[in-house]
């Protein structure tokens, strides 16, 4: 129950954070974006833990069913012993009938004996059919849980891979931004020196001397930042899809 409540809280937080994502995510710095991605990854891990908990419960149910099966098998063995005793009794009766021809059992007694034997055979067949049905059901449930857990693990690995790529992109963007800032400072210092020399040689109004500063790294930095935003959007989409599929599969298992 505690794991389920944590999962519900993280789902609600993710739902709140996903509303107007285009403007909200653009205003976040890289560390806040990384925290958002890590929070969604933790939510995926909680979903995997929830499914594994359900798998453990199904395993306990299987153990209980196996115990019941063993008890039924023991009862079946006892019934077989009773049947063997009944057959011995029948042979004994036949022997006595042969020896004492005048004291034959009545038709009613024979009918009751045969009805009891048929009833026992029907009960044994019914118990065996129920046992086979229960075993098949448990096998199907275990296979379904294994498939869901495997799918969630695969999607979690994909989300981690996308998260790593996003971190690398953000690191490269930060390095490019630092390099751009350093080169901008150098160009600004050089421009100030040139402006000072120009003013010394031929004084002009400041409005004519000022020039627009453009750096060749600006376009590359902008493209890198845009690629990081696209990659982060893909990570969010993959995490949301994996969470939705995992919850849908868990709901289907519970209904089943």
PDB file of C-alpha atoms in Angstrom:
ATOM      1  CA  UNK A   1       0.000   0.000   0.000  1.00  0.00           C
ATOM      2  CA  UNK A   2       2.868   2.388   0.757  1.00  0.00           C
ATOM      3  CA  UNK A   3       4.458   1.677  -2.622  1.00  0.00           C
ATOM      4  CA  UNK A   4       1.106   2.269  -4.364  1.00  0.00           C
ATOM      5  CA  UNK A   5       0.610   5.604  -2.539  1.00  0.00           C
ATOM      6  CA  UNK A   6       4.093   6.761  -3.563  1.00  0.00           C
ATOM      7  CA  UNK A   7       3.316   5.823  -7.143  1.00  0.00           C
ATOM      8  CA  UNK A   8       0.035   7.797  -7.044  1.00  0.00           C
ATOM      9  CA  UNK A   9       1.840  10.867  -5.634  1.00  0.00           C
ATOM     10  CA  UNK A  10       4.516  10.757  -8.326  1.00  0.00           C
ATOM     11  CA  UNK A  11       1.866  10.310 -11.022  1.00  0.00           C
ATOM     12  CA  UNK A  12      -0.035  13.356  -9.747  1.00  0.00           C
ATOM     13  CA  UNK A  13       3.177  15.400  -9.612  1.00  0.00           C
ATOM     14  CA  UNK A  14       4.067  14.366 -13.150  1.00  0.00           C
ATOM     15  CA  UNK A  15       0.553  15.268 -14.353  1.00  0.00           C
ATOM     16  CA  UNK A  16       0.818  18.715 -12.775  1.00  0.00           C
ATOM     17  CA  UNK A  17       4.292  19.257 -14.204  1.00  0.00           C
ATOM     18  CA  UNK A  18       3.242  18.175 -17.689  1.00  0.00           C
ATOM     19  CA  UNK A  19       0.666  21.007 -18.041  1.00  0.00           C
ATOM     20  CA  UNK A  20       1.778  23.803 -20.173  1.00  0.00           C
ATOM     21  CA  UNK A  21       5.114  22.020 -20.692  1.00  0.00           C
ATOM     22  CA  UNK A  22       6.234  24.046 -23.735  1.00  0.00           C
ATOM     23  CA  UNK A  23       6.552  27.330 -21.821  1.00  0.00           C
ATOM     24  CA  UNK A  24       7.352  25.831 -18.407  1.00  0.00           C
ATOM     25  CA  UNK A  25      10.199  23.549 -19.559  1.00  0.00           C
ATOM     26  CA  UNK A  26      11.736  26.340 -21.630  1.00  0.00           C
ATOM     27  CA  UNK A  27      12.006  28.492 -18.498  1.00  0.00           C
ATOM     28  CA  UNK A  28      13.819  25.783 -16.473  1.00  0.00           C
ATOM     29  CA  UNK A  29      17.590  25.609 -16.217  1.00  0.00           C
ATOM     30  CA  UNK A  30      19.407  22.330 -17.101  1.00  0.00           C
ATOM     31  CA  UNK A  31      19.628  21.173 -13.475  1.00  0.00           C
ATOM     32  CA  UNK A  32      15.874  21.558 -12.973  1.00  0.00           C
ATOM     33  CA  UNK A  33      15.227  19.689 -16.230  1.00  0.00           C
ATOM     34  CA  UNK A  34      17.524  16.912 -15.026  1.00  0.00           C
ATOM     35  CA  UNK A  35      15.653  16.726 -11.709  1.00  0.00           C
ATOM     36  CA  UNK A  36      12.353  16.452 -13.602  1.00  0.00           C
ATOM     37  CA  UNK A  37      13.683  13.570 -15.713  1.00  0.00           C
ATOM     38  CA  UNK A  38      15.128  11.790 -12.648  1.00  0.00           C
ATOM     39  CA  UNK A  39      11.780  12.121 -10.842  1.00  0.00           C
ATOM     40  CA  UNK A  40       9.993  10.433 -13.726  1.00  0.00           C
ATOM     41  CA  UNK A  41      12.646   7.674 -13.770  1.00  0.00           C
ATOM     42  CA  UNK A  42      12.038   7.091 -10.073  1.00  0.00           C
ATOM     43  CA  UNK A  43       8.348   6.802 -10.853  1.00  0.00           C
ATOM     44  CA  UNK A  44       9.162   4.122 -13.447  1.00  0.00           C
ATOM     45  CA  UNK A  45      11.223   2.246 -10.840  1.00  0.00           C
ATOM     46  CA  UNK A  46       8.311   2.372  -8.395  1.00  0.00           C
ATOM     47  CA  UNK A  47       6.034   0.927 -11.071  1.00  0.00           C
ATOM     48  CA  UNK A  48       8.509  -1.920 -11.623  1.00  0.00           C
ATOM     49  CA  UNK A  49       8.622  -2.556  -7.859  1.00  0.00           C
ATOM     50  CA  UNK A  50       4.813  -2.654  -7.781  1.00  0.00           C
ATOM     51  CA  UNK A  51       4.702  -5.240 -10.561  1.00  0.00           C
ATOM     52  CA  UNK A  52       7.375  -7.321  -8.851  1.00  0.00           C
ATOM     53  CA  UNK A  53       5.344  -7.177  -5.649  1.00  0.00           C
ATOM     54  CA  UNK A  54       2.355  -8.501  -7.556  1.00  0.00           C
ATOM     55  CA  UNK A  55       4.565 -11.228  -8.995  1.00  0.00           C
ATOM     56  CA  UNK A  56       5.612 -12.225  -5.459  1.00  0.00           C
ATOM     57  CA  UNK A  57       1.955 -12.376  -4.413  1.00  0.00           C
ATOM     58  CA  UNK A  58       1.137 -14.577  -7.376  1.00  0.00           C
ATOM     59  CA  UNK A  59       4.058 -16.792  -6.418  1.00  0.00           C
ATOM     60  CA  UNK A  60       2.609 -17.101  -2.922  1.00  0.00           C
ATOM     61  CA  UNK A  61      -0.753 -17.959  -4.465  1.00  0.00           C
ATOM     62  CA  UNK A  62       0.943 -20.621  -6.588  1.00  0.00           C
ATOM     63  CA  UNK A  63       2.584 -22.087  -3.476  1.00  0.00           C
ATOM     64  CA  UNK A  64      -0.793 -22.215  -1.750  1.00  0.00           C
ATOM     65  CA  UNK A  65      -2.372 -23.900  -4.766  1.00  0.00           C
ATOM     66  CA  UNK A  66       0.444 -26.443  -4.861  1.00  0.00           C
ATOM     67  CA  UNK A  67      -0.175 -27.174  -1.192  1.00  0.00           C
ATOM     68  CA  UNK A  68      -3.884 -27.652  -1.874  1.00  0.00           C
ATOM     69  CA  UNK A  69      -2.978 -29.849  -4.830  1.00  0.00           C
ATOM     70  CA  UNK A  70      -0.790 -31.999  -2.615  1.00  0.00           C
ATOM     71  CA  UNK A  71      -3.615 -32.353  -0.111  1.00  0.00           C
ATOM     72  CA  UNK A  72      -6.031 -33.320  -2.869  1.00  0.00           C
ATOM     73  CA  UNK A  73      -3.513 -35.816  -4.207  1.00  0.00           C
ATOM     74  CA  UNK A  74      -3.295 -37.318  -0.716  1.00  0.00           C
ATOM     75  CA  UNK A  75      -7.078 -37.515  -0.560  1.00  0.00           C
ATOM     76  CA  UNK A  76      -7.099 -39.094  -3.996  1.00  0.00           C
ATOM     77  CA  UNK A  77      -4.620 -41.692  -2.801  1.00  0.00           C
ATOM     78  CA  UNK A  78      -6.853 -42.400   0.180  1.00  0.00           C
ATOM     79  CA  UNK A  79      -9.814 -42.760  -2.159  1.00  0.00           C
ATOM     80  CA  UNK A  80      -7.828 -45.169  -4.267  1.00  0.00           C
ATOM     81  CA  UNK A  81      -7.089 -47.218  -1.187  1.00  0.00           C
ATOM     82  CA  UNK A  82     -10.769 -47.194  -0.373  1.00  0.00           C
ATOM     83  CA  UNK A  83     -11.518 -48.278  -3.920  1.00  0.00           C
ATOM     84  CA  UNK A  84      -8.989 -51.066  -3.578  1.00  0.00           C
ATOM     85  CA  UNK A  85     -10.685 -52.155  -0.375  1.00  0.00           C
ATOM     86  CA  UNK A  86     -14.038 -52.017  -2.120  1.00  0.00           C
ATOM     87  CA  UNK A  87     -12.716 -54.185  -4.904  1.00  0.00           C
ATOM     88  CA  UNK A  88     -11.341 -56.635  -2.378  1.00  0.00           C
ATOM     89  CA  UNK A  89     -14.717 -56.627  -0.710  1.00  0.00           C
ATOM     90  CA  UNK A  90     -16.338 -57.318  -4.041  1.00  0.00           C
ATOM     91  CA  UNK A  91     -14.053 -60.265  -4.688  1.00  0.00           C
ATOM     92  CA  UNK A  92     -14.772 -61.503  -1.204  1.00  0.00           C
ATOM     93  CA  UNK A  93     -18.491 -61.218  -1.847  1.00  0.00           C
ATOM     94  CA  UNK A  94     -18.094 -63.057  -5.124  1.00  0.00           C
ATOM     95  CA  UNK A  95     -16.167 -65.786  -3.329  1.00  0.00           C
ATOM     96  CA  UNK A  96     -18.830 -66.047  -0.698  1.00  0.00           C
ATOM     97  CA  UNK A  97     -21.464 -66.084  -3.420  1.00  0.00           C
ATOM     98  CA  UNK A  98     -19.715 -68.923  -5.083  1.00  0.00           C
ATOM     99  CA  UNK A  99     -19.371 -70.817  -1.823  1.00  0.00           C
ATOM    100  CA  UNK A 100     -22.855 -70.054  -0.589  1.00  0.00           C
ATOM    101  CA  UNK A 101     -25.045 -70.054  -3.624  1.00  0.00           C
ATOM    102  CA  UNK A 102     -28.269 -69.907  -1.678  1.00  0.00           C
ATOM    103  CA  UNK A 103     -27.249 -66.783   0.277  1.00  0.00           C
ATOM    104  CA  UNK A 104     -26.625 -64.501  -2.680  1.00  0.00           C
ATOM    105  CA  UNK A 105     -26.693 -60.727  -2.057  1.00  0.00           C
ATOM    106  CA  UNK A 106     -29.830 -58.968  -3.156  1.00  0.00           C
ATOM    107  CA  UNK A 107     -30.023 -56.862  -6.293  1.00  0.00           C
ATOM    108  CA  UNK A 108     -30.439 -53.707  -4.197  1.00  0.00           C
ATOM    109  CA  UNK A 109     -27.147 -54.286  -2.401  1.00  0.00           C
ATOM    110  CA  UNK A 110     -25.326 -54.798  -5.666  1.00  0.00           C
ATOM    111  CA  UNK A 111     -26.920 -51.667  -7.083  1.00  0.00           C
ATOM    112  CA  UNK A 112     -25.863 -49.555  -4.087  1.00  0.00           C
ATOM    113  CA  UNK A 113     -22.313 -50.851  -4.307  1.00  0.00           C
ATOM    114  CA  UNK A 114     -22.068 -50.044  -7.993  1.00  0.00           C
ATOM    115  CA  UNK A 115     -23.620 -46.604  -7.498  1.00  0.00           C
ATOM    116  CA  UNK A 116     -21.040 -45.848  -4.810  1.00  0.00           C
ATOM    117  CA  UNK A 117     -18.227 -46.918  -7.116  1.00  0.00           C
ATOM    118  CA  UNK A 118     -19.540 -44.810 -10.019  1.00  0.00           C
ATOM    119  CA  UNK A 119     -19.960 -41.814  -7.732  1.00  0.00           C
ATOM    120  CA  UNK A 120     -16.390 -42.161  -6.530  1.00  0.00           C
ATOM    121  CA  UNK A 121     -15.098 -42.357 -10.100  1.00  0.00           C
ATOM    122  CA  UNK A 122     -17.036 -39.226 -11.055  1.00  0.00           C
ATOM    123  CA  UNK A 123     -15.695 -37.291  -8.059  1.00  0.00           C
ATOM    124  CA  UNK A 124     -12.148 -38.340  -8.837  1.00  0.00           C
ATOM    125  CA  UNK A 125     -12.501 -37.233 -12.481  1.00  0.00           C
ATOM    126  CA  UNK A 126     -13.965 -33.900 -11.376  1.00  0.00           C
ATOM    127  CA  UNK A 127     -11.151 -33.269  -8.890  1.00  0.00           C
ATOM    128  CA  UNK A 128      -8.516 -34.060 -11.496  1.00  0.00           C
ATOM    129  CA  UNK A 129     -10.157 -31.689 -14.012  1.00  0.00           C
ATOM    130  CA  UNK A 130     -10.281 -28.872 -11.425  1.00  0.00           C
ATOM    131  CA  UNK A 131      -6.638 -29.452 -10.570  1.00  0.00           C
ATOM    132  CA  UNK A 132      -5.583 -29.247 -14.222  1.00  0.00           C
ATOM    133  CA  UNK A 133      -7.628 -26.058 -14.721  1.00  0.00           C
ATOM    134  CA  UNK A 134      -6.044 -24.397 -11.672  1.00  0.00           C
ATOM    135  CA  UNK A 135      -2.544 -25.297 -12.799  1.00  0.00           C
ATOM    136  CA  UNK A 136      -3.206 -23.885 -16.283  1.00  0.00           C
ATOM    137  CA  UNK A 137      -4.607 -20.666 -14.812  1.00  0.00           C
ATOM    138  CA  UNK A 138      -1.596 -20.153 -12.541  1.00  0.00           C
ATOM    139  CA  UNK A 139       0.786 -20.779 -15.453  1.00  0.00           C
ATOM    140  CA  UNK A 140      -1.009 -18.182 -17.581  1.00  0.00           C
ATOM    141  CA  UNK A 141      -0.943 -15.585 -14.792  1.00  0.00           C
ATOM    142  CA  UNK A 142       2.761 -16.141 -14.177  1.00  0.00           C
ATOM    143  CA  UNK A 143       3.545 -15.829 -17.880  1.00  0.00           C
ATOM    144  CA  UNK A 144       1.538 -12.591 -18.141  1.00  0.00           C
ATOM    145  CA  UNK A 145       3.354 -11.069 -15.147  1.00  0.00           C
ATOM    146  CA  UNK A 146       6.750 -12.056 -16.562  1.00  0.00           C
ATOM    147  CA  UNK A 147       5.880 -10.463 -19.903  1.00  0.00           C
ATOM    148  CA  UNK A 148       4.770  -7.199 -18.257  1.00  0.00           C
ATOM    149  CA  UNK A 149       7.872  -7.010 -16.042  1.00  0.00           C
ATOM    150  CA  UNK A 150      10.143  -7.708 -19.027  1.00  0.00           C
ATOM    151  CA  UNK A 151       8.458  -4.975 -21.071  1.00  0.00           C
ATOM    152  CA  UNK A 152       8.749  -2.462 -18.227  1.00  0.00           C
ATOM    153  CA  UNK A 153      12.448  -3.334 -17.762  1.00  0.00           C
ATOM    154  CA  UNK A 154      13.105  -2.788 -21.474  1.00  0.00           C
ATOM    155  CA  UNK A 155      11.348   0.564 -21.469  1.00  0.00           C
ATOM    156  CA  UNK A 156      13.162   1.623 -18.306  1.00  0.00           C
ATOM    157  CA  UNK A 157      16.495   0.841 -19.955  1.00  0.00           C
ATOM    158  CA  UNK A 158      15.462   2.887 -22.990  1.00  0.00           C
ATOM    159  CA  UNK A 159      14.477   5.789 -20.735  1.00  0.00           C
ATOM    160  CA  UNK A 160      17.833   5.612 -18.949  1.00  0.00           C
ATOM    161  CA  UNK A 161      19.629   5.622 -22.296  1.00  0.00           C
ATOM    162  CA  UNK A 162      17.676   8.706 -23.428  1.00  0.00           C
ATOM    163  CA  UNK A 163      18.378  10.359 -20.079  1.00  0.00           C
ATOM    164  CA  UNK A 164      22.103   9.742 -20.500  1.00  0.00           C
ATOM    165  CA  UNK A 165      21.999  11.216 -24.000  1.00  0.00           C
ATOM    166  CA  UNK A 166      20.144  14.271 -22.675  1.00  0.00           C
ATOM    167  CA  UNK A 167      22.768  14.752 -19.969  1.00  0.00           C
ATOM    168  CA  UNK A 168      25.547  14.570 -22.538  1.00  0.00           C
ATOM    169  CA  UNK A 169      23.750  17.097 -24.746  1.00  0.00           C
ATOM    170  CA  UNK A 170      23.278  19.475 -21.808  1.00  0.00           C
ATOM    171  CA  UNK A 171      26.947  19.116 -20.844  1.00  0.00           C
ATOM    172  CA  UNK A 172      28.011  19.930 -24.398  1.00  0.00           C
ATOM    173  CA  UNK A 173      25.621  22.882 -24.436  1.00  0.00           C
ATOM    174  CA  UNK A 174      27.092  24.203 -21.171  1.00  0.00           C
ATOM    175  CA  UNK A 175      30.629  23.836 -22.534  1.00  0.00           C
ATOM    176  CA  UNK A 176      29.640  25.620 -25.737  1.00  0.00           C
ATOM    177  CA  UNK A 177      27.965  28.386 -23.719  1.00  0.00           C
ATOM    178  CA  UNK A 178      31.100  28.839 -21.604  1.00  0.00           C
ATOM    179  CA  UNK A 179      33.284  28.972 -24.708  1.00  0.00           C
ATOM    180  CA  UNK A 180      30.871  31.411 -26.330  1.00  0.00           C
ATOM    181  CA  UNK A 181      30.923  33.653 -23.250  1.00  0.00           C
ATOM    182  CA  UNK A 182      34.735  33.623 -23.148  1.00  0.00           C
ATOM    183  CA  UNK A 183      35.042  34.458 -26.845  1.00  0.00           C
ATOM    184  CA  UNK A 184      32.392  37.153 -26.482  1.00  0.00           C
ATOM    185  CA  UNK A 185      34.377  38.767 -23.669  1.00  0.00           C
ATOM    186  CA  UNK A 186      37.539  38.650 -25.787  1.00  0.00           C
ATOM    187  CA  UNK A 187      35.760  40.174 -28.801  1.00  0.00           C
ATOM    188  CA  UNK A 188      34.178  42.846 -26.611  1.00  0.00           C
ATOM    189  CA  UNK A 189      37.581  43.738 -25.151  1.00  0.00           C
ATOM    190  CA  UNK A 190      39.080  43.863 -28.633  1.00  0.00           C
ATOM    191  CA  UNK A 191      36.195  46.014 -29.895  1.00  0.00           C
ATOM    192  CA  UNK A 192      36.635  48.446 -27.006  1.00  0.00           C
ATOM    193  CA  UNK A 193      40.352  48.764 -27.754  1.00  0.00           C
ATOM    194  CA  UNK A 194      39.696  49.323 -31.454  1.00  0.00           C
ATOM    195  CA  UNK A 195      36.984  51.850 -30.648  1.00  0.00           C
ATOM    196  CA  UNK A 196      39.367  53.701 -28.342  1.00  0.00           C
ATOM    197  CA  UNK A 197      42.055  53.802 -31.029  1.00  0.00           C
ATOM    198  CA  UNK A 198      39.515  54.983 -33.599  1.00  0.00           C
ATOM    199  CA  UNK A 199      38.340  57.767 -31.330  1.00  0.00           C
ATOM    200  CA  UNK A 200      41.927  58.864 -30.777  1.00  0.00           C
ATOM    201  CA  UNK A 201      42.573  58.992 -34.505  1.00  0.00           C
ATOM    202  CA  UNK A 202      39.291  60.507 -35.692  1.00  0.00           C
ATOM    203  CA  UNK A 203      36.675  61.298 -33.040  1.00  0.00           C
ATOM    204  CA  UNK A 204      33.159  60.347 -34.162  1.00  0.00           C
ATOM    205  CA  UNK A 205      29.731  60.181 -32.492  1.00  0.00           C
ATOM    206  CA  UNK A 206      29.324  57.058 -30.398  1.00  0.00           C
ATOM    207  CA  UNK A 207      26.190  56.062 -32.333  1.00  0.00           C
ATOM    208  CA  UNK A 208      28.200  55.696 -35.560  1.00  0.00           C
ATOM    209  CA  UNK A 209      31.065  53.808 -33.979  1.00  0.00           C
ATOM    210  CA  UNK A 210      28.902  51.128 -32.226  1.00  0.00           C
ATOM    211  CA  UNK A 211      28.566  47.961 -34.259  1.00  0.00           C
ATOM    212  CA  UNK A 212      26.456  44.895 -33.852  1.00  0.00           C
ATOM    213  CA  UNK A 213      28.335  41.945 -32.332  1.00  0.00           C
ATOM    214  CA  UNK A 214      27.677  38.610 -33.968  1.00  0.00           C
ATOM    215  CA  UNK A 215      29.646  35.482 -33.238  1.00  0.00           C
ATOM    216  CA  UNK A 216      29.897  32.416 -35.497  1.00  0.00           C
ATOM    217  CA  UNK A 217      29.347  30.128 -32.435  1.00  0.00           C
ATOM    218  CA  UNK A 218      25.894  31.633 -31.748  1.00  0.00           C
ATOM    219  CA  UNK A 219      24.140  29.578 -34.440  1.00  0.00           C
ATOM    220  CA  UNK A 220      25.814  26.339 -33.355  1.00  0.00           C
ATOM    221  CA  UNK A 221      24.967  26.987 -29.701  1.00  0.00           C
ATOM    222  CA  UNK A 222      21.328  27.703 -30.581  1.00  0.00           C
ATOM    223  CA  UNK A 223      21.114  24.486 -32.629  1.00  0.00           C
ATOM    224  CA  UNK A 224      22.632  22.470 -29.749  1.00  0.00           C
ATOM    225  CA  UNK A 225      20.141  23.906 -27.263  1.00  0.00           C
ATOM    226  CA  UNK A 226      17.241  23.174 -29.618  1.00  0.00           C
ATOM    227  CA  UNK A 227      18.455  19.584 -30.057  1.00  0.00           C
ATOM    228  CA  UNK A 228      18.656  19.212 -26.253  1.00  0.00           C
ATOM    229  CA  UNK A 229      15.067  20.413 -25.899  1.00  0.00           C
ATOM    230  CA  UNK A 230      13.868  17.969 -28.586  1.00  0.00           C
ATOM    231  CA  UNK A 231      15.759  15.104 -26.931  1.00  0.00           C
ATOM    232  CA  UNK A 232      14.313  16.006 -23.533  1.00  0.00           C
ATOM    233  CA  UNK A 233      10.811  16.046 -25.034  1.00  0.00           C
ATOM    234  CA  UNK A 234      11.431  12.545 -26.464  1.00  0.00           C
ATOM    235  CA  UNK A 235      12.574  11.345 -23.017  1.00  0.00           C
ATOM    236  CA  UNK A 236       9.397  12.692 -21.406  1.00  0.00           C
ATOM    237  CA  UNK A 237       7.253  11.078 -24.099  1.00  0.00           C
ATOM    238  CA  UNK A 238       8.996   7.699 -23.698  1.00  0.00           C
ATOM    239  CA  UNK A 239       8.663   7.772 -19.901  1.00  0.00           C
ATOM    240  CA  UNK A 240       4.981   8.746 -20.102  1.00  0.00           C
ATOM    241  CA  UNK A 241       4.256   6.001 -22.653  1.00  0.00           C
ATOM    242  CA  UNK A 242       6.043   3.361 -20.549  1.00  0.00           C
ATOM    243  CA  UNK A 243       4.159   4.473 -17.443  1.00  0.00           C
ATOM    244  CA  UNK A 244       0.798   4.365 -19.246  1.00  0.00           C
ATOM    245  CA  UNK A 245       1.472   0.921 -20.740  1.00  0.00           C
ATOM    246  CA  UNK A 246       2.668  -0.473 -17.394  1.00  0.00           C
ATOM    247  CA  UNK A 247      -0.402   0.815 -15.549  1.00  0.00           C
ATOM    248  CA  UNK A 248      -2.734  -0.486 -18.273  1.00  0.00           C
ATOM    249  CA  UNK A 249      -1.126  -3.928 -18.119  1.00  0.00           C
ATOM    250  CA  UNK A 250      -1.355  -3.947 -14.321  1.00  0.00           C
ATOM    251  CA  UNK A 251      -5.052  -3.003 -14.493  1.00  0.00           C
ATOM    252  CA  UNK A 252      -5.706  -5.776 -17.006  1.00  0.00           C
ATOM    253  CA  UNK A 253      -4.022  -8.292 -14.699  1.00  0.00           C
ATOM    254  CA  UNK A 254      -6.100  -7.129 -11.737  1.00  0.00           C
ATOM    255  CA  UNK A 255      -9.348  -7.394 -13.744  1.00  0.00           C
ATOM    256  CA  UNK A 256      -8.294 -10.821 -15.002  1.00  0.00           C
TER     257      UNK A 256
END
